[in-house]
Short mmCIF file of C-alpha atoms in Angstrom, two decimals:
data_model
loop_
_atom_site.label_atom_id
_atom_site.label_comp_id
_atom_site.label_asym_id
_atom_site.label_seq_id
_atom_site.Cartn_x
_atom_site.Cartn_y
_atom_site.Cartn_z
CA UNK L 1315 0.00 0.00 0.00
CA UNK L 1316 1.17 3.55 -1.13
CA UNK L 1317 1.63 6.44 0.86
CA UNK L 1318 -1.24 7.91 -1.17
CA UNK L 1319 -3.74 5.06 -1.31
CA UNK L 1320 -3.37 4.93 2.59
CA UNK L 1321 -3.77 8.78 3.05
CA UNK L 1322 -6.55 8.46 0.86
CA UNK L 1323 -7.95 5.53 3.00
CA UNK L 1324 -7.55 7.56 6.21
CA UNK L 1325 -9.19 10.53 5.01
CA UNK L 1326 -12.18 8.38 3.64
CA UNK L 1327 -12.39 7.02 7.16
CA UNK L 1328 -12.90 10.86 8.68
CA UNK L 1329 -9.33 11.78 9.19
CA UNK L 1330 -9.49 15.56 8.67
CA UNK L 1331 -5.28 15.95 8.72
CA UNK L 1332 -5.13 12.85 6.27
CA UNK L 1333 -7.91 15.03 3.73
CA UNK L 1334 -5.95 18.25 4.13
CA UNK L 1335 -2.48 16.45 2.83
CA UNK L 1336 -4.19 15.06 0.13
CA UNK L 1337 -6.29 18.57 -1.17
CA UNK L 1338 -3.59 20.88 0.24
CA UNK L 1339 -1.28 20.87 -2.72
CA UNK L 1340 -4.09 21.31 -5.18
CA UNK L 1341 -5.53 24.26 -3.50
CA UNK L 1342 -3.76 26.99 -4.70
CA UNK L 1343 -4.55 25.98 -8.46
CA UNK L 1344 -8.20 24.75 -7.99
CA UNK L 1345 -8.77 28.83 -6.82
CA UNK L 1346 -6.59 29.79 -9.97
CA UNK L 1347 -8.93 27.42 -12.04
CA UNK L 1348 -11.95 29.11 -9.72
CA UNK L 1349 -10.51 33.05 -10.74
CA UNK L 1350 -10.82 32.16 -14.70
CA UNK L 1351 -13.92 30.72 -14.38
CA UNK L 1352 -15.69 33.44 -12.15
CA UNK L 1353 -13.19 36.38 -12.70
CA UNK L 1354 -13.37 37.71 -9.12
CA UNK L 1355 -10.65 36.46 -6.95
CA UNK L 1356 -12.88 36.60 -3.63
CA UNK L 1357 -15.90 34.54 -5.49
CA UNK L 1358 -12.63 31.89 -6.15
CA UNK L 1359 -11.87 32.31 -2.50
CA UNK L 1360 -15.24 31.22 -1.63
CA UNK L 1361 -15.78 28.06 -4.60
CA UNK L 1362 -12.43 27.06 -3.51
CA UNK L 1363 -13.93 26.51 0.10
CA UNK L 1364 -17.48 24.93 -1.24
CA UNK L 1365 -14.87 22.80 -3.66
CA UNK L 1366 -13.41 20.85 -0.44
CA UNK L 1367 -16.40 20.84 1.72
CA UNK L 1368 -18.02 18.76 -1.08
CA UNK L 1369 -14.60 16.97 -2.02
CA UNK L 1370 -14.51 16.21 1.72
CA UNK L 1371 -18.27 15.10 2.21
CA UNK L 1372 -18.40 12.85 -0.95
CA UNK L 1373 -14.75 11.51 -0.58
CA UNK L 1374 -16.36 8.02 0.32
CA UNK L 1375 -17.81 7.55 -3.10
CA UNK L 1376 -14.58 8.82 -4.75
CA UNK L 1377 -13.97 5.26 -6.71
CA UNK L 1378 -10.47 6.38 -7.95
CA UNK L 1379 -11.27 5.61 -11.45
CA UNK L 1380 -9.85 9.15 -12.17
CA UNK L 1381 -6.94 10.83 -10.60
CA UNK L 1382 -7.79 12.91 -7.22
CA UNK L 1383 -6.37 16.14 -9.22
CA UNK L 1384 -9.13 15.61 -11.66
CA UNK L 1385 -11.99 14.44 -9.27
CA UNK L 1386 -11.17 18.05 -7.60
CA UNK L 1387 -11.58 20.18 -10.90
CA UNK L 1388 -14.45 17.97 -11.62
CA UNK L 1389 -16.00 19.51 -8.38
CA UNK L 1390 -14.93 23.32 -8.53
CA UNK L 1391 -16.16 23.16 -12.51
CA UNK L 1392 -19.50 22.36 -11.67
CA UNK L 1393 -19.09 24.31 -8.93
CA UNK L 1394 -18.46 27.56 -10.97
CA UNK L 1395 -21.19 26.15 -13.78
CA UNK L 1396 -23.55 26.33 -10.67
CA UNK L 1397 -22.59 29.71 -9.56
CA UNK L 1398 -22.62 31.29 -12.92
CA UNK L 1399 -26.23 30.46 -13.65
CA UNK L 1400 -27.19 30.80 -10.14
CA UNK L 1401 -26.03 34.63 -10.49
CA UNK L 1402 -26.47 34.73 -14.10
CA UNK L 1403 -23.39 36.84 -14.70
CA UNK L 1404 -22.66 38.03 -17.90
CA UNK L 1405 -20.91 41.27 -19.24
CA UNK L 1406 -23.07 44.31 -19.73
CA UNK L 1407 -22.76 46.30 -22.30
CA UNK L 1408 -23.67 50.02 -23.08
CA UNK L 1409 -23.10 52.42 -25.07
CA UNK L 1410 -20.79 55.16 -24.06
CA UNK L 1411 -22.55 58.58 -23.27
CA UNK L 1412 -22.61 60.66 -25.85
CA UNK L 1413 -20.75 63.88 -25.49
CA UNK L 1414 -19.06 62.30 -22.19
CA UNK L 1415 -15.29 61.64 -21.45
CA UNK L 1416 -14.33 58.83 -23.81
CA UNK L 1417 -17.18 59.11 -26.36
CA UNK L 1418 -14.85 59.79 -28.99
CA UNK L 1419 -12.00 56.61 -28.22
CA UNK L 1420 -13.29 53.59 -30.09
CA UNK L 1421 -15.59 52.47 -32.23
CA UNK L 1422 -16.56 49.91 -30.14
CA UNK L 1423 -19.42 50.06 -27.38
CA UNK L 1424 -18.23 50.45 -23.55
CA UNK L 1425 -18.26 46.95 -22.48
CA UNK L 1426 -17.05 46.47 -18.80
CA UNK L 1427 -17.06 43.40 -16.39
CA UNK L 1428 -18.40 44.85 -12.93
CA UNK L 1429 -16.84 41.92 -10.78
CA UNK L 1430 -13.21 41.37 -12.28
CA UNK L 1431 -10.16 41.53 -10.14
CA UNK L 1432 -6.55 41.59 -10.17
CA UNK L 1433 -5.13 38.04 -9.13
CA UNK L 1434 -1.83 39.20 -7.16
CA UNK L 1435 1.30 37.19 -8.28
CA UNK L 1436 2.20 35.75 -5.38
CA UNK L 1437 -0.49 33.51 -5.33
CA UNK L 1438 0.63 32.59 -8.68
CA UNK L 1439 4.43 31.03 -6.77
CA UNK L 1440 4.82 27.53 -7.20
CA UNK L 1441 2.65 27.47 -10.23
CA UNK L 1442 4.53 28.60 -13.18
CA UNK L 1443 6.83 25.31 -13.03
CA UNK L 1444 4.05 23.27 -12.86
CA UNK L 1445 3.63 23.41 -16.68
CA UNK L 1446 0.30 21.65 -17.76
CA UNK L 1447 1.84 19.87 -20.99
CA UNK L 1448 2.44 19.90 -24.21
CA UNK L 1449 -1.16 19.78 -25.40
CA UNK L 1450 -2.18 23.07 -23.68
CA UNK L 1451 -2.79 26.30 -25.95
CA UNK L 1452 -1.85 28.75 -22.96
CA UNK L 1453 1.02 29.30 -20.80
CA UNK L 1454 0.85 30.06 -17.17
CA UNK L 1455 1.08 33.86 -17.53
CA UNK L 1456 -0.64 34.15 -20.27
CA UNK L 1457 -4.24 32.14 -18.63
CA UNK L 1458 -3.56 34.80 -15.92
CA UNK L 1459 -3.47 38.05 -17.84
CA UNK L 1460 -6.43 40.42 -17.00
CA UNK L 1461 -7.27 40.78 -20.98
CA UNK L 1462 -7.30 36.37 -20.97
CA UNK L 1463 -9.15 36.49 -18.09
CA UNK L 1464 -11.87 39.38 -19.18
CA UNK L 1465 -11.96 37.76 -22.45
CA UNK L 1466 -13.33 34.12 -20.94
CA UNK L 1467 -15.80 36.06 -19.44
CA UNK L 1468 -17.56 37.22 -22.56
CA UNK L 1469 -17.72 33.46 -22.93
CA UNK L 1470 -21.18 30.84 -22.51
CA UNK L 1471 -20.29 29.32 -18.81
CA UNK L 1472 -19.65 25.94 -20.51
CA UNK L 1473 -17.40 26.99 -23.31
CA UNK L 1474 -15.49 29.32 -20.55
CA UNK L 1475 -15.18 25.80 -18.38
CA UNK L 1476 -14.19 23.76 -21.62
CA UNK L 1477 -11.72 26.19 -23.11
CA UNK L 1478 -10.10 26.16 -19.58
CA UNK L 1479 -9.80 22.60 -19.51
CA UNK L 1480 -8.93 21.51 -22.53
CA UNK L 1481 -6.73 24.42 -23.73
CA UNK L 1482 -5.09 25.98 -20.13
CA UNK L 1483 -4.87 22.85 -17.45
CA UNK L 1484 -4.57 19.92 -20.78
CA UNK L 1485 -6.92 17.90 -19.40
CA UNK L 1486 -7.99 15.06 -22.06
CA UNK L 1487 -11.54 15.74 -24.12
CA UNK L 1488 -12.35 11.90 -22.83
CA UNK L 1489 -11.63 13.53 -19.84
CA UNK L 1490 -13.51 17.10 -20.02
CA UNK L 1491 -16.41 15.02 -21.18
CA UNK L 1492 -16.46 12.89 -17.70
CA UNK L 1493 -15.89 15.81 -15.67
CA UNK L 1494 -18.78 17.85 -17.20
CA UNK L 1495 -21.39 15.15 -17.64
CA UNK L 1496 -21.40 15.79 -21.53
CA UNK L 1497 -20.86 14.52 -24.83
CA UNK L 1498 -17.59 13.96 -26.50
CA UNK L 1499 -19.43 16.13 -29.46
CA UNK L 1500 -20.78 18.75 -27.58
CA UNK L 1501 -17.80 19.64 -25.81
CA UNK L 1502 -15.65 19.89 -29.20
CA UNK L 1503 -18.21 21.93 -30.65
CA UNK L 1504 -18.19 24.29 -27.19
CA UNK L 1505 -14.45 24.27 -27.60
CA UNK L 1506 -14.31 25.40 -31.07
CA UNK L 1507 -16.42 27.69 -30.19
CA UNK L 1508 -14.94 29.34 -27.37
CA UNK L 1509 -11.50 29.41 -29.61
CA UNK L 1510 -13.70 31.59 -31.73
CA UNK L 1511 -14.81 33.49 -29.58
CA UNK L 1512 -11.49 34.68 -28.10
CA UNK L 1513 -9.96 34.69 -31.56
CA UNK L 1514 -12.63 37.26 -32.27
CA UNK L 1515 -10.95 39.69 -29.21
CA UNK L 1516 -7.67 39.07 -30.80
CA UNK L 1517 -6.84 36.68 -27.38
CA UNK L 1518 -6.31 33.23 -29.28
CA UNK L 1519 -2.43 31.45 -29.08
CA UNK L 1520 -1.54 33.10 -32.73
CA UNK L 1521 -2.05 37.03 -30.88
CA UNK L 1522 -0.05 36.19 -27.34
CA UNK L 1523 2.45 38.72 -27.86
CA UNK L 1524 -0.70 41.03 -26.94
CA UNK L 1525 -0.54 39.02 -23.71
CA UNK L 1526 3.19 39.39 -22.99
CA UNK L 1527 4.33 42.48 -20.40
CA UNK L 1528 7.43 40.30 -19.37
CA UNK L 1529 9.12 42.32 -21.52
CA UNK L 1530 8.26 45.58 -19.92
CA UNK L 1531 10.65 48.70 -19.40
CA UNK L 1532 10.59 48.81 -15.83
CA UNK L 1533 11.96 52.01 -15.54
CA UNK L 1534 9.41 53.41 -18.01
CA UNK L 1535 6.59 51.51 -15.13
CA UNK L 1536 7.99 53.60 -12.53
CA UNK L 1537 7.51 57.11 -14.43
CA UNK L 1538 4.54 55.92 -15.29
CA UNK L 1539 3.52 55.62 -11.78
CA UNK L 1540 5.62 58.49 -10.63
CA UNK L 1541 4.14 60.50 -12.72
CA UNK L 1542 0.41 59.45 -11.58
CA UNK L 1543 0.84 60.09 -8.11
CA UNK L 1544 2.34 63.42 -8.67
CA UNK L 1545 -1.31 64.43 -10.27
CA UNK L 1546 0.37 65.50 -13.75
CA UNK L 1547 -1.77 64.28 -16.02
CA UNK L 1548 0.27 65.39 -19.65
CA UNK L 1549 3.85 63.59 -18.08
CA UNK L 1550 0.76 60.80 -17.75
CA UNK L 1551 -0.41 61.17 -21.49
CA UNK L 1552 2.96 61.29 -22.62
CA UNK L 1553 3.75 57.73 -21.69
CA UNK L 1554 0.89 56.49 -23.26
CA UNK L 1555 0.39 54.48 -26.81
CA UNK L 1556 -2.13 56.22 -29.30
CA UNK L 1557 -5.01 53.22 -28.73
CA UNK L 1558 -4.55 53.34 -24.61
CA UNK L 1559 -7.46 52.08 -23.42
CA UNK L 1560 -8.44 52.66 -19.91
CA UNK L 1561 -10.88 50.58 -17.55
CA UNK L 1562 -12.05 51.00 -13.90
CA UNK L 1563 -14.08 47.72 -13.23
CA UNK L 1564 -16.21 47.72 -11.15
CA UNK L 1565 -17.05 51.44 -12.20
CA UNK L 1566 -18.20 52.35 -15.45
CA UNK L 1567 -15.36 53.70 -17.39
CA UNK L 1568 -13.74 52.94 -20.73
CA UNK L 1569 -11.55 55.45 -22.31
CA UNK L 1570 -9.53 55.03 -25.41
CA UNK L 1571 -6.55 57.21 -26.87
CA UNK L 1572 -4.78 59.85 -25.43
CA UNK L 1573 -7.64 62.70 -25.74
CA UNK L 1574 -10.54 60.95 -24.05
CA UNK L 1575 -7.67 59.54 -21.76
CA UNK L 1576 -6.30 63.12 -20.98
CA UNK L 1577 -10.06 64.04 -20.30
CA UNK L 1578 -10.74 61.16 -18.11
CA UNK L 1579 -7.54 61.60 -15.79
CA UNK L 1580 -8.28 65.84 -15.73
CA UNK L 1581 -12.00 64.89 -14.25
CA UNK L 1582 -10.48 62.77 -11.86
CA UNK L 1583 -8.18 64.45 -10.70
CA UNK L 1584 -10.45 67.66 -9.87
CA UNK L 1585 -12.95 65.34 -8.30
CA UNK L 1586 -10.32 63.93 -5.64
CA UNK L 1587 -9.29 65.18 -2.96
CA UNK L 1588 -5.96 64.79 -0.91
CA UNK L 1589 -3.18 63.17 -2.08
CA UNK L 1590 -2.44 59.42 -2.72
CA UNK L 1591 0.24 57.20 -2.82
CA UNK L 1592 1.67 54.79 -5.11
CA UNK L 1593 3.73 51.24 -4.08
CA UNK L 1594 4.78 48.98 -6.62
CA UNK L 1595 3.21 45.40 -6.72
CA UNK L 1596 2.46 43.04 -9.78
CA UNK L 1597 -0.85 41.27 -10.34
CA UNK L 1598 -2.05 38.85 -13.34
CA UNK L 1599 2.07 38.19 -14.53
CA UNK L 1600 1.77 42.29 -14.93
CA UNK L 1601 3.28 45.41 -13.21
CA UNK L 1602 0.64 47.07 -10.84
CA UNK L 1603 0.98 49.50 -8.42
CA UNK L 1604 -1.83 50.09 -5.24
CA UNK L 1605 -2.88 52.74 -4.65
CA UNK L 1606 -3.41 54.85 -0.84
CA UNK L 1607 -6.13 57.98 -0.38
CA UNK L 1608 -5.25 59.58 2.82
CA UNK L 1609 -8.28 59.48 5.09
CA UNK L 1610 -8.53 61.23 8.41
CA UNK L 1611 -4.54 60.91 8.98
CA UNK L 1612 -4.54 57.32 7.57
CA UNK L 1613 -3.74 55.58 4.37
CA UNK L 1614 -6.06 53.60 2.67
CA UNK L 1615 -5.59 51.15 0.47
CA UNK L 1616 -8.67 51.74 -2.33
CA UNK L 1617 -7.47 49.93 -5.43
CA UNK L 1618 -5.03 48.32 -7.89
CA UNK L 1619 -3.33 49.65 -11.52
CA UNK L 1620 -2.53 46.77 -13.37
CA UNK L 1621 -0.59 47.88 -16.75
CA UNK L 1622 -0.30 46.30 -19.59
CA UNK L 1623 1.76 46.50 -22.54
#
């Protein structure tokens, strides 16, 4: 008998310290595989939790005929399928006010995704070795990346779960089609799909270098921010591309090129008052900065600038 098999035996028997060294090394990538799905890192937080409490209440029917790593992602995907159409989240789109700051950026309409978060990079240690195989679309960083992660969003809640299996974590279509209770044809037609669908927001394999900030000046980051916290909004402009695009999630703001841009930041910065403060961090394999309002003699941490390139 293996050191598994008889940790797995223990834990079926209601040893709780048995369970937690058999789920504990999956946990931090079930709530990565949680954050794509959802695309709110406290939402992950919480189907992480409901993920063991079931894992942990049905382990005496697990019949091993599939590997604990996938019984676990079999639970937190129909987890996040349940949550999705229990909240029936989808992206809401509008069009931008006419006349407003950022009605002249893009041709598009404003779309914006109320609940998405940053996912901080050190919850990403210990998972960019673990490299999923050769069959996967995605790299690590890249299945992270704010625009990856807004982009599976737009997605149907199964092709979101399929395209995340099959195409970021490898898993086998035999094997999607077990997990999700579905039909080797219906989850190859979802997949294709889904590849569509992010093809169509320029976020498929072929368009990564869209993705990719690790090559990012870091001393051009640092005016950047420097130049934010000092409230001078042209120094701002000046580091910016022509097609900037700017988005406040979970407010609803979406500004593209430098005008609307300039516009946006000039509003906003009449509208605050007291200073902030800027300290670097990095979030979603990107460079991010939080930012601090001073409140009543205190700093406050209020919210996140992710940049990418």
């Amino acid at each position: 008998m293996g050191p598994l098999t008889d940790a797995l035996e223990r834990a079926q028997d209601g040893d709780e310290q048995a369970f937690a060294a058999l789920t504990d090394p999956f946990r931090r990538e079930l709530q990565l595989h949680c954050y794509r799905m959802l695309g709110s890192l406290h939402d992950a937080e919480d189907l992480l939790q409901e993920t063991l409490i079931a894992a942990w209440r049905g382990l005496s029917a697990f019949e091993r005929r599939s590997s604990l790593r996938s019984w676990l992602y079999t639970i937190a995907t129909n987890r996040c399928l349940n949550a999705l159409r229990d909240a029936g989240r989808r992206p809401v789109s509008a069009a931008v006010p006419a006349g407003g700051p950022g009605s002249g950026g893009g041709a598009e309409n404003f779309s914006e995704i109320a609940w998405l978060e940053p996912y901080p990079d050190v919850l990403l240690d210990g998972l960019a070795d673990g490299a999923p195989g050769p069959e996967a679309r995605y790299e690590t960083k890249e299945a992270v990346a704010l625009a990856f992660v807004s982009g599976l969003q737009h997605l149907a809640p199964k092709q979101r779960a399929v395209l995340v299996l099959r195409d970021v974590l490898a898993f086998r279509a035999e094997e999607v089609s077990t997990m999700l209770g579905a039909s080797p044809a219906s989850v190859n037609s979802a997949l294709q799909r889904a590849r569509a669908g992010l093809q169509s927001r320029a976020l498929d394999p072929g368009a990564r270098e869209r993705l990719s900030v690790a090559g990012a000046d870091s001393e051009l980051v640092s005016r950047f921010a420097a130049a934010f916290e000092a409230d001078d909004v042209d120094a701002v402009v000046a580091l910016l591309t022509e097609d900037v695009i700017v988005s406040m999630p979970p407010q609803p703001e979406w500004h593209q090129g430098r005008d609307a841009v300039r516009e946006f930041l000039s509003v906003r910065h009449l509208s605050r008052k007291g200073p902030w403060r800027f300290a670097a961090a990095s979030a979603n394999g990107q460079p991010a900065y939080a930012y601090y309002l001073r409140d009543g003699g205190v700093w406050r941490r209020m919210g996140m600038f992710v940049i990418a390139a």
